[in-house]
Amino acid sequence: MQRLLMVAGSTALAAGGVLLPTSAFAAPATPPAGIMTTMVAEQDDHGQTDAAEWVKTTDSPSGITFSLPGQAAVEEIAEDANYYAGRSYSVTTADESTLVSVNEAPGMSEDLDGLLQSDLQLDSADPSDDLKATDIQKTTVDGHPAIDARVTDPADASTVGFIRLISNDTHVVKVLTIDSAADEKNVNQTHQKVRNSVSIPGPSSRAS
């Protein structure tokens, strides 16, 4: 799992790709000012209440909302010459790690493929050592372009991850869920629930 966690191994969205905080999977923290959280009861397809206490979160600067399986650890990401400002929200339950990041990154909607590939690179001299993305699919979220993928580590078959990147021309949202490959069905279900909860206000980037 350690190498897959490197997808969450930096502190911001760099110009070359989406990166996430080193403390992404730290213990839950009190949300900073401007971050709104609400406990919500989720139900599965059979109408049963989910055992996890799902928390609906509003990233106030952007108005983007999403739900996570617990109270998130929140990190503010400062802007500098190399990084875009943003915020990351992460939850760890048992071995499962889930993160949503919102970065203020205008003009990225046409390069989601490049952002995904950047996430997979581990700064190794051998490109074959990079993480691998399969089942890549393009979609839209509230009219904004998005890309989904299953992520694996060729050096560690015991771990699997799922990722979604969304851009609305002013922000890039990343949803990342990682867990044991033996529990792939459940981690995919968690990931789908989180990614499907993302709501982006305002006009579509495809609107005329």
Coordinates of N, CA and C in Angstrom, one line a residue:
M1 N 0.8 -1.2 0.0 CA 0.0 0.0 0.0 C 0.9 1.3 0.0
Q2 N 2.1 1.1 0.5 CA 2.9 2.3 0.7 C 3.1 3.1 -0.6
R3 N 3.4 2.4 -1.7 CA 3.6 3.1 -3.0 C 2.4 3.7 -3.5
L4 N 1.2 3.1 -3.3 CA 0.0 3.7 -3.8 C -0.3 5.0 -3.0
L5 N 0.1 5.0 -1.7 CA -0.1 6.2 -0.9 C 0.8 7.3 -1.4
M6 N 1.8 7.0 -2.2 CA 2.6 8.1 -2.7 C 1.8 8.9 -3.7
V7 N 0.7 8.4 -4.2 CA -0.2 9.3 -5.0 C -0.7 10.4 -4.1
A8 N -0.7 10.2 -2.8 CA -1.1 11.2 -1.8 C 0.1 11.7 -1.1
G9 N 1.2 11.8 -1.8 CA 2.5 12.0 -1.1 C 3.1 13.4 -1.2
S10 N 2.4 14.4 -1.8 CA 3.0 15.8 -1.8 C 1.9 16.7 -1.2
T11 N 2.1 18.0 -1.3 CA 1.3 18.9 -0.5 C 0.4 19.7 -1.4
A12 N 0.3 19.5 -2.7 CA -0.6 20.4 -3.5 C -0.7 19.9 -4.9
L13 N -1.4 20.6 -5.7 CA -1.6 20.4 -7.1 C -0.5 21.2 -7.8
A14 N 0.5 20.5 -8.3 CA 1.6 21.1 -9.0 C 1.2 21.4 -10.4
A15 N 2.0 22.2 -11.1 CA 1.6 22.6 -12.4 C 1.6 21.4 -13.3
G16 N 2.4 20.4 -13.0 CA 2.4 19.2 -13.9 C 1.4 18.1 -13.5
G17 N 0.7 18.2 -12.4 CA -0.2 17.2 -12.1 C -0.8 17.3 -10.7
V18 N -1.8 16.5 -10.4 CA -2.5 16.6 -9.1 C -1.7 15.7 -8.1
L19 N -1.3 16.4 -7.0 CA -0.6 15.7 -5.9 C -1.3 16.0 -4.6
L20 N -1.2 15.2 -3.6 CA -1.9 15.3 -2.4 C -1.0 15.4 -1.1
P21 N -1.6 15.7 0.0 CA -0.7 16.1 1.2 C -0.1 14.9 1.9
T22 N 1.1 15.1 2.4 CA 1.8 14.1 3.1 C 1.1 13.6 4.4
S23 N 0.2 14.5 4.9 CA -0.6 14.1 6.1 C -2.0 13.7 5.7
A24 N -2.1 13.2 4.4 CA -3.4 13.0 3.9 C -4.2 12.0 4.7
F25 N -3.6 11.0 5.3 CA -4.3 10.0 6.1 C -4.0 10.1 7.6
A26 N -3.8 11.3 8.1 CA -3.6 11.5 9.5 C -4.9 11.4 10.2
A27 N -4.8 11.5 11.6 CA -6.0 11.4 12.4 C -6.9 12.5 12.1
P28 N -8.3 12.4 12.3 CA -9.2 13.5 12.1 C -8.8 14.7 12.9
A29 N -9.1 15.8 12.3 CA -8.8 17.1 13.0 C -10.0 18.0 13.0
T30 N -10.0 19.0 13.9 CA -11.1 19.9 13.9 C -11.1 20.7 12.6
P31 N -12.2 20.8 11.8 CA -12.2 21.5 10.5 C -11.8 22.9 10.7
P32 N -10.9 23.5 9.9 CA -10.6 24.9 10.0 C -11.8 25.8 9.6
A33 N -11.7 27.1 9.9 CA -12.8 28.0 9.6 C -13.1 27.9 8.1
G34 N -14.4 28.0 7.8 CA -14.8 27.9 6.4 C -15.1 26.6 5.8
I35 N -14.8 25.5 6.6 CA -15.1 24.2 6.2 C -16.4 23.7 7.0
M36 N -17.4 23.3 6.3 CA -18.7 22.9 6.9 C -18.8 21.4 6.8
T37 N -19.2 20.8 7.9 CA -19.4 19.3 7.9 C -20.8 19.0 8.6
T38 N -21.5 18.0 8.0 CA -22.8 17.6 8.6 C -22.8 16.1 8.6
M39 N -23.2 15.5 9.7 CA -23.3 14.1 9.8 C -24.6 13.7 9.0
V40 N -24.5 12.7 8.1 CA -25.7 12.2 7.4 C -25.8 10.7 7.5
A41 N -27.0 10.2 7.5 CA -27.2 8.8 7.5 C -27.4 8.3 6.1
E42 N -26.5 7.4 5.6 CA -26.6 6.9 4.3 C -27.3 5.5 4.3
Q43 N -28.0 5.2 3.2 CA -28.6 3.9 3.1 C -28.1 3.2 1.9
D44 N -28.0 1.8 2.0 CA -27.5 1.1 0.8 C -28.7 0.8 -0.1
D45 N -28.4 0.0 -1.2 CA -29.5 -0.2 -2.2 C -30.7 -1.0 -1.6
H46 N -30.5 -1.6 -0.4 CA -31.6 -2.3 0.2 C -32.3 -1.5 1.2
G47 N -32.0 -0.3 1.4 CA -32.6 0.6 2.3 C -32.1 0.5 3.7
Q48 N -31.0 -0.2 3.9 CA -30.4 -0.4 5.2 C -29.4 0.8 5.5
T49 N -29.4 1.3 6.7 CA -28.6 2.4 7.1 C -27.1 1.9 7.1
D50 N -26.2 2.7 6.5 CA -24.8 2.3 6.5 C -24.2 2.4 7.9
A51 N -23.4 1.5 8.2 CA -22.8 1.5 9.6 C -21.8 2.6 9.8
A52 N -21.2 3.1 8.7 CA -20.3 4.2 8.8 C -21.1 5.5 9.0
E53 N -20.5 6.4 9.8 CA -21.1 7.7 9.9 C -20.6 8.6 8.8
W54 N -21.4 8.7 7.7 CA -20.9 9.5 6.6 C -21.1 11.0 6.9
V55 N -20.1 11.8 6.5 CA -20.1 13.2 6.8 C -20.1 14.0 5.5
K56 N -21.2 14.8 5.4 CA -21.3 15.7 4.2 C -20.4 16.9 4.5
T57 N -19.5 17.2 3.6 CA -18.6 18.3 3.8 C -18.7 19.3 2.6
T58 N -18.7 20.6 3.0 CA -18.7 21.7 2.0 C -17.4 22.4 2.0
D59 N -16.7 22.4 0.9 CA -15.5 23.2 0.8 C -15.9 24.6 0.5
S60 N -16.0 25.4 1.5 CA -16.7 26.7 1.4 C -16.1 27.6 0.4
P61 N -14.8 27.7 0.2 CA -14.3 28.6 -0.8 C -14.8 28.3 -2.2
S62 N -15.0 27.1 -2.5 CA -15.5 26.7 -3.9 C -16.9 26.4 -3.9
G63 N -17.5 26.0 -2.8 CA -18.9 25.6 -2.7 C -19.1 24.1 -3.1
I64 N -18.0 23.4 -3.4 CA -18.1 22.0 -3.8 C -18.4 21.2 -2.5
T65 N -19.3 20.2 -2.7 CA -19.7 19.4 -1.6 C -19.5 17.9 -1.9
F66 N -19.3 17.1 -0.8 CA -19.1 15.7 -1.0 C -19.2 15.0 0.4
S67 N -19.4 13.7 0.4 CA -19.5 13.0 1.6 C -18.4 12.0 1.8
L68 N -17.9 11.8 3.1 CA -16.8 10.9 3.4 C -17.3 10.0 4.5
P69 N -16.7 8.8 4.6 CA -17.1 7.8 5.6 C -16.5 8.1 7.0
G70 N -16.7 9.3 7.5 CA -16.2 9.7 8.8 C -15.8 11.1 8.8
Q71 N -15.4 11.6 10.0 CA -14.9 13.0 10.1 C -13.5 13.1 9.5
A72 N -13.3 14.0 8.6 CA -12.1 14.1 7.8 C -11.0 14.9 8.6
A73 N -9.8 14.4 8.3 CA -8.6 15.3 8.7 C -8.5 16.3 7.5
V74 N -8.4 17.6 7.9 CA -8.4 18.6 6.9 C -7.1 19.4 6.8
E75 N -6.6 19.6 5.7 CA -5.3 20.3 5.5 C -5.5 21.4 4.5
E76 N -5.1 22.6 4.9 CA -5.1 23.8 4.0 C -3.7 23.7 3.2
I77 N -3.8 24.0 1.9 CA -2.6 23.9 1.1 C -2.3 25.3 0.6
A78 N -1.2 25.8 1.0 CA -0.8 27.2 0.6 C -0.3 27.3 -0.8
E79 N -0.6 28.4 -1.4 CA -0.1 28.6 -2.8 C 1.3 29.2 -2.7
D80 N 2.2 28.7 -3.6 CA 3.5 29.4 -3.8 C 3.9 29.3 -5.3
A81 N 5.1 29.5 -5.6 CA 5.5 29.6 -7.0 C 5.3 28.3 -7.7
N82 N 5.3 27.2 -7.0 CA 5.2 25.9 -7.7 C 3.8 25.1 -7.5
Y83 N 3.0 25.6 -6.5 CA 1.8 24.9 -6.2 C 0.6 25.8 -6.2
Y84 N -0.6 25.1 -6.5 CA -1.9 25.8 -6.4 C -2.4 25.6 -5.0
A85 N -3.1 26.6 -4.5 CA -3.7 26.6 -3.2 C -4.9 25.6 -3.3
G86 N -5.3 25.1 -2.1 CA -6.4 24.1 -2.0 C -6.6 23.6 -0.6
R87 N -7.4 22.6 -0.6 CA -7.7 21.9 0.7 C -7.8 20.4 0.5
S88 N -7.4 19.6 1.4 CA -7.6 18.2 1.3 C -8.3 17.6 2.5
Y89 N -9.1 16.6 2.3 CA -10.0 16.0 3.3 C -9.8 14.5 3.3
S90 N -9.3 13.9 4.4 CA -9.0 12.5 4.3 C -9.6 11.7 5.5
V91 N -9.9 10.5 5.3 CA -10.5 9.6 6.3 C -9.8 8.2 6.1
T92 N -9.4 7.6 7.3 CA -8.9 6.2 7.2 C -9.8 5.4 8.1
T93 N -10.4 4.3 7.6 CA -11.2 3.4 8.4 C -10.6 2.0 8.2
A94 N -10.2 1.4 9.3 CA -9.5 0.1 9.2 C -8.3 0.3 8.2
D95 N -8.2 -0.5 7.2 CA -7.1 -0.4 6.2 C -7.5 0.5 5.0
E96 N -8.7 0.9 5.0 CA -9.2 1.7 3.8 C -8.9 3.2 4.0
S97 N -8.3 3.8 3.0 CA -8.0 5.2 3.0 C -8.7 6.0 1.9
T98 N -9.4 7.1 2.3 CA -10.2 7.8 1.3 C -9.8 9.3 1.4
L99 N -9.6 9.9 0.3 CA -9.2 11.3 0.3 C -9.9 12.1 -0.8
V100 N -10.4 13.3 -0.5 CA -10.9 14.3 -1.5 C -10.0 15.5 -1.4
S101 N -9.5 16.0 -2.5 CA -8.8 17.3 -2.5 C -9.4 18.2 -3.5
V102 N -9.4 19.5 -3.1 CA -10.0 20.6 -4.0 C -8.9 21.6 -4.2
N103 N -8.4 21.8 -5.4 CA -7.3 22.7 -5.7 C -7.7 23.8 -6.6
E104 N -7.3 25.0 -6.4 CA -7.7 26.1 -7.2 C -6.7 26.2 -8.4
A105 N -7.2 25.5 -9.5 CA -6.3 25.3 -10.6 C -7.1 25.6 -11.9
P106 N -7.1 26.8 -12.3 CA -7.8 27.2 -13.5 C -7.2 26.6 -14.8
G107 N -8.1 26.3 -15.8 CA -7.6 25.9 -17.1 C -7.1 24.5 -17.2
M108 N -7.5 23.6 -16.3 CA -7.0 22.3 -16.3 C -8.0 21.3 -17.0
S109 N -9.1 21.7 -17.4 CA -10.2 20.8 -17.8 C -9.8 20.0 -19.1
E110 N -8.9 20.6 -19.9 CA -8.5 19.9 -21.1 C -7.4 18.9 -21.0
D111 N -6.8 18.8 -19.7 CA -5.6 18.0 -19.6 C -5.8 17.0 -18.4
L112 N -7.0 16.4 -18.3 CA -7.2 15.4 -17.2 C -6.4 14.1 -17.5
D113 N -6.2 13.8 -18.8 CA -5.3 12.6 -19.1 C -3.9 12.9 -18.5
G114 N -3.4 14.1 -18.8 CA -2.0 14.4 -18.3 C -1.9 14.4 -16.8
L115 N -3.0 14.9 -16.2 CA -3.0 14.9 -14.7 C -3.0 13.5 -14.1
L116 N -3.8 12.6 -14.7 CA -3.8 11.3 -14.3 C -2.4 10.6 -14.4
Q117 N -1.8 10.8 -15.6 CA -0.5 10.2 -15.8 C 0.5 10.7 -14.8
S118 N 0.4 12.0 -14.5 CA 1.4 12.6 -13.6 C 1.2 12.0 -12.2
D119 N 0.0 11.6 -11.8 CA -0.2 11.0 -10.5 C 0.4 9.6 -10.4
L120 N 0.6 9.0 -11.6 CA 1.1 7.6 -11.6 C 2.6 7.6 -11.5
Q121 N 3.3 8.7 -11.8 CA 4.7 8.7 -11.9 C 5.3 8.8 -10.5
L122 N 6.3 7.9 -10.2 CA 6.9 7.8 -8.9 C 8.4 8.4 -8.9
D123 N 8.7 9.2 -9.9 CA 10.0 9.7 -10.0 C 11.1 8.7 -10.0
S124 N 10.8 7.5 -10.6 CA 11.7 6.5 -10.8 C 12.4 6.6 -12.1
A125 N 13.7 6.2 -12.2 CA 14.4 6.2 -13.5 C 13.8 5.2 -14.5
D126 N 13.1 4.3 -14.0 CA 12.5 3.3 -14.9 C 11.0 3.5 -15.0
P127 N 10.5 4.0 -16.1 CA 9.0 4.2 -16.3 C 8.2 3.0 -16.0
S128 N 8.7 1.8 -16.2 CA 7.9 0.6 -16.0 C 7.7 0.4 -14.5
D129 N 8.4 1.1 -13.6 CA 8.2 1.1 -12.2 C 7.0 1.9 -11.7
D130 N 6.4 2.7 -12.6 CA 5.4 3.6 -12.2 C 4.1 2.8 -11.9
L131 N 3.2 3.5 -11.2 CA 1.9 2.9 -11.0 C 1.1 2.7 -12.3
K132 N 0.2 1.8 -12.3 CA -0.5 1.5 -13.6 C -2.0 1.9 -13.4
A133 N -2.6 2.5 -14.5 CA -4.0 2.8 -14.5 C -4.7 1.9 -15.5
T134 N -5.8 1.3 -15.1 CA -6.6 0.5 -16.1 C -8.1 1.0 -15.9
D135 N -8.9 0.4 -16.8 CA -10.3 0.7 -16.7 C -10.6 2.3 -16.8
I136 N -9.8 2.9 -17.6 CA -9.9 4.4 -17.7 C -11.1 4.8 -18.4
Q137 N -11.9 5.6 -17.8 CA -13.2 6.1 -18.4 C -13.3 7.6 -18.2
K138 N -13.8 8.2 -19.3 CA -14.1 9.6 -19.2 C -15.6 9.8 -19.0
T139 N -16.0 10.8 -18.2 CA -17.4 11.0 -17.9 C -17.5 12.5 -17.6
T140 N -18.7 12.9 -17.0 CA -18.9 14.3 -16.6 C -19.5 14.3 -15.2
V141 N -19.3 15.3 -14.4 CA -19.9 15.6 -13.1 C -20.5 16.9 -13.1
D142 N -21.8 17.0 -13.0 CA -22.5 18.3 -13.1 C -22.1 19.1 -14.4
G143 N -21.9 18.3 -15.5 CA -21.5 18.9 -16.7 C -20.0 19.2 -16.9
H144 N -19.2 18.9 -15.9 CA -17.8 19.1 -16.0 C -17.0 17.9 -16.3
P145 N -15.9 18.0 -17.1 CA -15.2 16.8 -17.5 C -14.6 16.1 -16.3
A146 N -14.5 14.7 -16.4 CA -14.0 13.9 -15.3 C -13.3 12.7 -15.9
I147 N -12.4 12.1 -15.2 CA -11.8 10.8 -15.6 C -11.7 9.9 -14.4
D148 N -12.0 8.6 -14.7 CA -11.9 7.6 -13.6 C -10.9 6.6 -14.0
A149 N -10.3 5.9 -13.0 CA -9.3 4.8 -13.3 C -9.2 3.9 -12.1
R150 N -8.8 2.7 -12.3 CA -8.4 1.8 -11.3 C -6.9 1.8 -11.3
V151 N -6.3 1.9 -10.1 CA -4.8 2.1 -10.0 C -4.2 0.9 -9.2
T152 N -3.1 0.4 -9.8 CA -2.4 -0.7 -9.2 C -0.9 -0.5 -9.2
D153 N -0.2 -1.2 -8.3 CA 1.2 -1.1 -8.2 C 1.8 -2.4 -8.7
P154 N 2.6 -2.3 -9.8 CA 3.2 -3.6 -10.3 C 4.2 -4.2 -9.3
A155 N 4.6 -3.5 -8.3 CA 5.5 -4.1 -7.3 C 4.8 -4.6 -6.1
D156 N 3.5 -4.4 -6.1 CA 2.7 -4.8 -4.9 C 1.3 -5.1 -5.3
A157 N 1.0 -6.4 -5.6 CA -0.3 -6.8 -6.0 C -1.3 -6.9 -4.9
S158 N -0.9 -6.6 -3.6 CA -1.8 -6.7 -2.5 C -2.7 -5.5 -2.3
T159 N -2.5 -4.4 -3.1 CA -3.2 -3.2 -2.8 C -3.8 -2.7 -4.1
V160 N -5.0 -2.0 -4.0 CA -5.7 -1.5 -5.2 C -6.2 -0.1 -4.8
G161 N -6.3 0.8 -5.8 CA -6.9 2.1 -5.6 C -7.8 2.5 -6.7
F162 N -8.7 3.4 -6.4 CA -9.6 4.0 -7.5 C -9.5 5.5 -7.4
I163 N -9.5 6.1 -8.5 CA -9.3 7.6 -8.6 C -10.3 8.2 -9.5
R164 N -10.7 9.4 -9.2 CA -11.5 10.2 -10.1 C -10.9 11.7 -10.0
L165 N -10.7 12.3 -11.2 CA -10.3 13.7 -11.3 C -11.4 14.4 -12.0
I166 N -11.8 15.6 -11.5 CA -12.8 16.4 -12.1 C -12.3 17.8 -12.2
S167 N -12.6 18.5 -13.3 CA -12.2 19.9 -13.4 C -13.4 20.8 -13.9
N168 N -13.5 21.9 -13.2 CA -14.6 22.9 -13.6 C -14.0 24.2 -14.2
D169 N -12.8 24.1 -14.6 CA -12.1 25.3 -15.2 C -11.5 26.2 -14.1
T170 N -12.0 26.1 -12.9 CA -11.4 26.9 -11.8 C -10.8 26.0 -10.7
H171 N -11.3 24.8 -10.6 CA -10.8 23.9 -9.6 C -10.6 22.5 -10.2
V172 N -9.7 21.7 -9.6 CA -9.5 20.3 -9.8 C -9.9 19.6 -8.5
V173 N -10.8 18.6 -8.6 CA -11.2 17.8 -7.5 C -10.6 16.4 -7.7
K174 N -10.0 15.9 -6.7 CA -9.5 14.5 -6.8 C -10.2 13.7 -5.7
V175 N -10.7 12.5 -6.1 CA -11.3 11.5 -5.2 C -10.4 10.2 -5.3
L176 N -9.8 9.8 -4.2 CA -8.9 8.7 -4.2 C -9.3 7.7 -3.0
T177 N -9.4 6.4 -3.3 CA -9.7 5.4 -2.3 C -8.7 4.3 -2.5
I178 N -8.1 3.8 -1.4 CA -7.1 2.8 -1.4 C -7.4 1.7 -0.3
D179 N -7.2 0.5 -0.7 CA -7.3 -0.6 0.3 C -6.7 -1.9 -0.2
S180 N -6.8 -2.9 0.5 CA -6.3 -4.2 0.1 C -7.0 -4.7 -1.1
A181 N -6.2 -5.3 -2.0 CA -6.8 -5.9 -3.3 C -7.8 -7.0 -2.9
A182 N -7.6 -7.7 -1.8 CA -8.5 -8.7 -1.4 C -9.9 -8.2 -1.1
D183 N -10.0 -6.9 -0.8 CA -11.2 -6.2 -0.4 C -11.7 -5.3 -1.5
E184 N -11.3 -5.6 -2.8 CA -11.5 -4.6 -3.9 C -13.0 -4.3 -4.1
K185 N -13.9 -5.2 -3.9 CA -15.3 -4.9 -4.1 C -15.8 -3.9 -3.2
N186 N -15.4 -4.0 -1.9 CA -15.8 -3.0 -0.9 C -15.2 -1.6 -1.1
V187 N -13.9 -1.6 -1.4 CA -13.2 -0.4 -1.6 C -13.8 0.4 -2.8
N188 N -14.2 -0.4 -3.9 CA -14.8 0.2 -5.0 C -16.2 0.8 -4.7
Q189 N -16.9 0.1 -3.8 CA -18.2 0.6 -3.4 C -18.0 1.9 -2.6
T190 N -17.1 1.9 -1.7 CA -16.8 3.2 -1.0 C -16.4 4.3 -1.9
H191 N -15.5 4.0 -2.9 CA -15.1 5.0 -3.8 C -16.3 5.5 -4.6
Q192 N -17.1 4.6 -5.1 CA -18.2 5.1 -5.9 C -19.2 6.0 -5.1
K193 N -19.4 5.6 -3.8 CA -20.3 6.4 -3.0 C -19.7 7.8 -2.8
V194 N -18.4 7.9 -2.6 CA -17.8 9.2 -2.4 C -17.8 10.0 -3.7
R195 N -17.4 9.4 -4.8 CA -17.3 10.1 -6.0 C -18.7 10.6 -6.5
N196 N -19.7 9.7 -6.3 CA -21.0 10.1 -6.7 C -21.7 11.2 -5.8
S197 N -21.1 11.4 -4.6 CA -21.6 12.4 -3.7 C -21.1 13.8 -4.1
V198 N -20.0 13.9 -5.0 CA -19.4 15.2 -5.3 C -20.4 16.0 -6.1
S199 N -20.6 17.3 -5.6 CA -21.5 18.2 -6.3 C -20.8 19.5 -6.5
I200 N -20.8 20.0 -7.8 CA -20.0 21.2 -8.1 C -21.0 22.3 -8.6
P201 N -21.1 23.4 -7.8 CA -22.1 24.4 -8.2 C -21.6 25.2 -9.4
G202 N -22.5 26.0 -9.9 CA -22.2 27.0 -11.0 C -22.3 26.4 -12.3
P203 N -22.1 27.1 -13.4 CA -22.3 26.7 -14.7 C -21.3 25.6 -15.1
S204 N -21.7 24.8 -16.1 CA -20.8 23.8 -16.6 C -19.7 24.4 -17.4
S205 N -18.5 23.8 -17.3 CA -17.4 24.3 -18.1 C -17.6 24.1 -19.6
R206 N -18.7 23.3 -19.9 CA -19.0 23.0 -21.3 C -20.2 23.9 -21.8
A207 N -20.7 24.8 -20.8 CA -21.8 25.6 -21.2 C -21.3 26.6 -22.2
S208 N -22.2 27.0 -23.1 CA -21.9 28.0 -24.1 C -22.1 29.4 -23.6

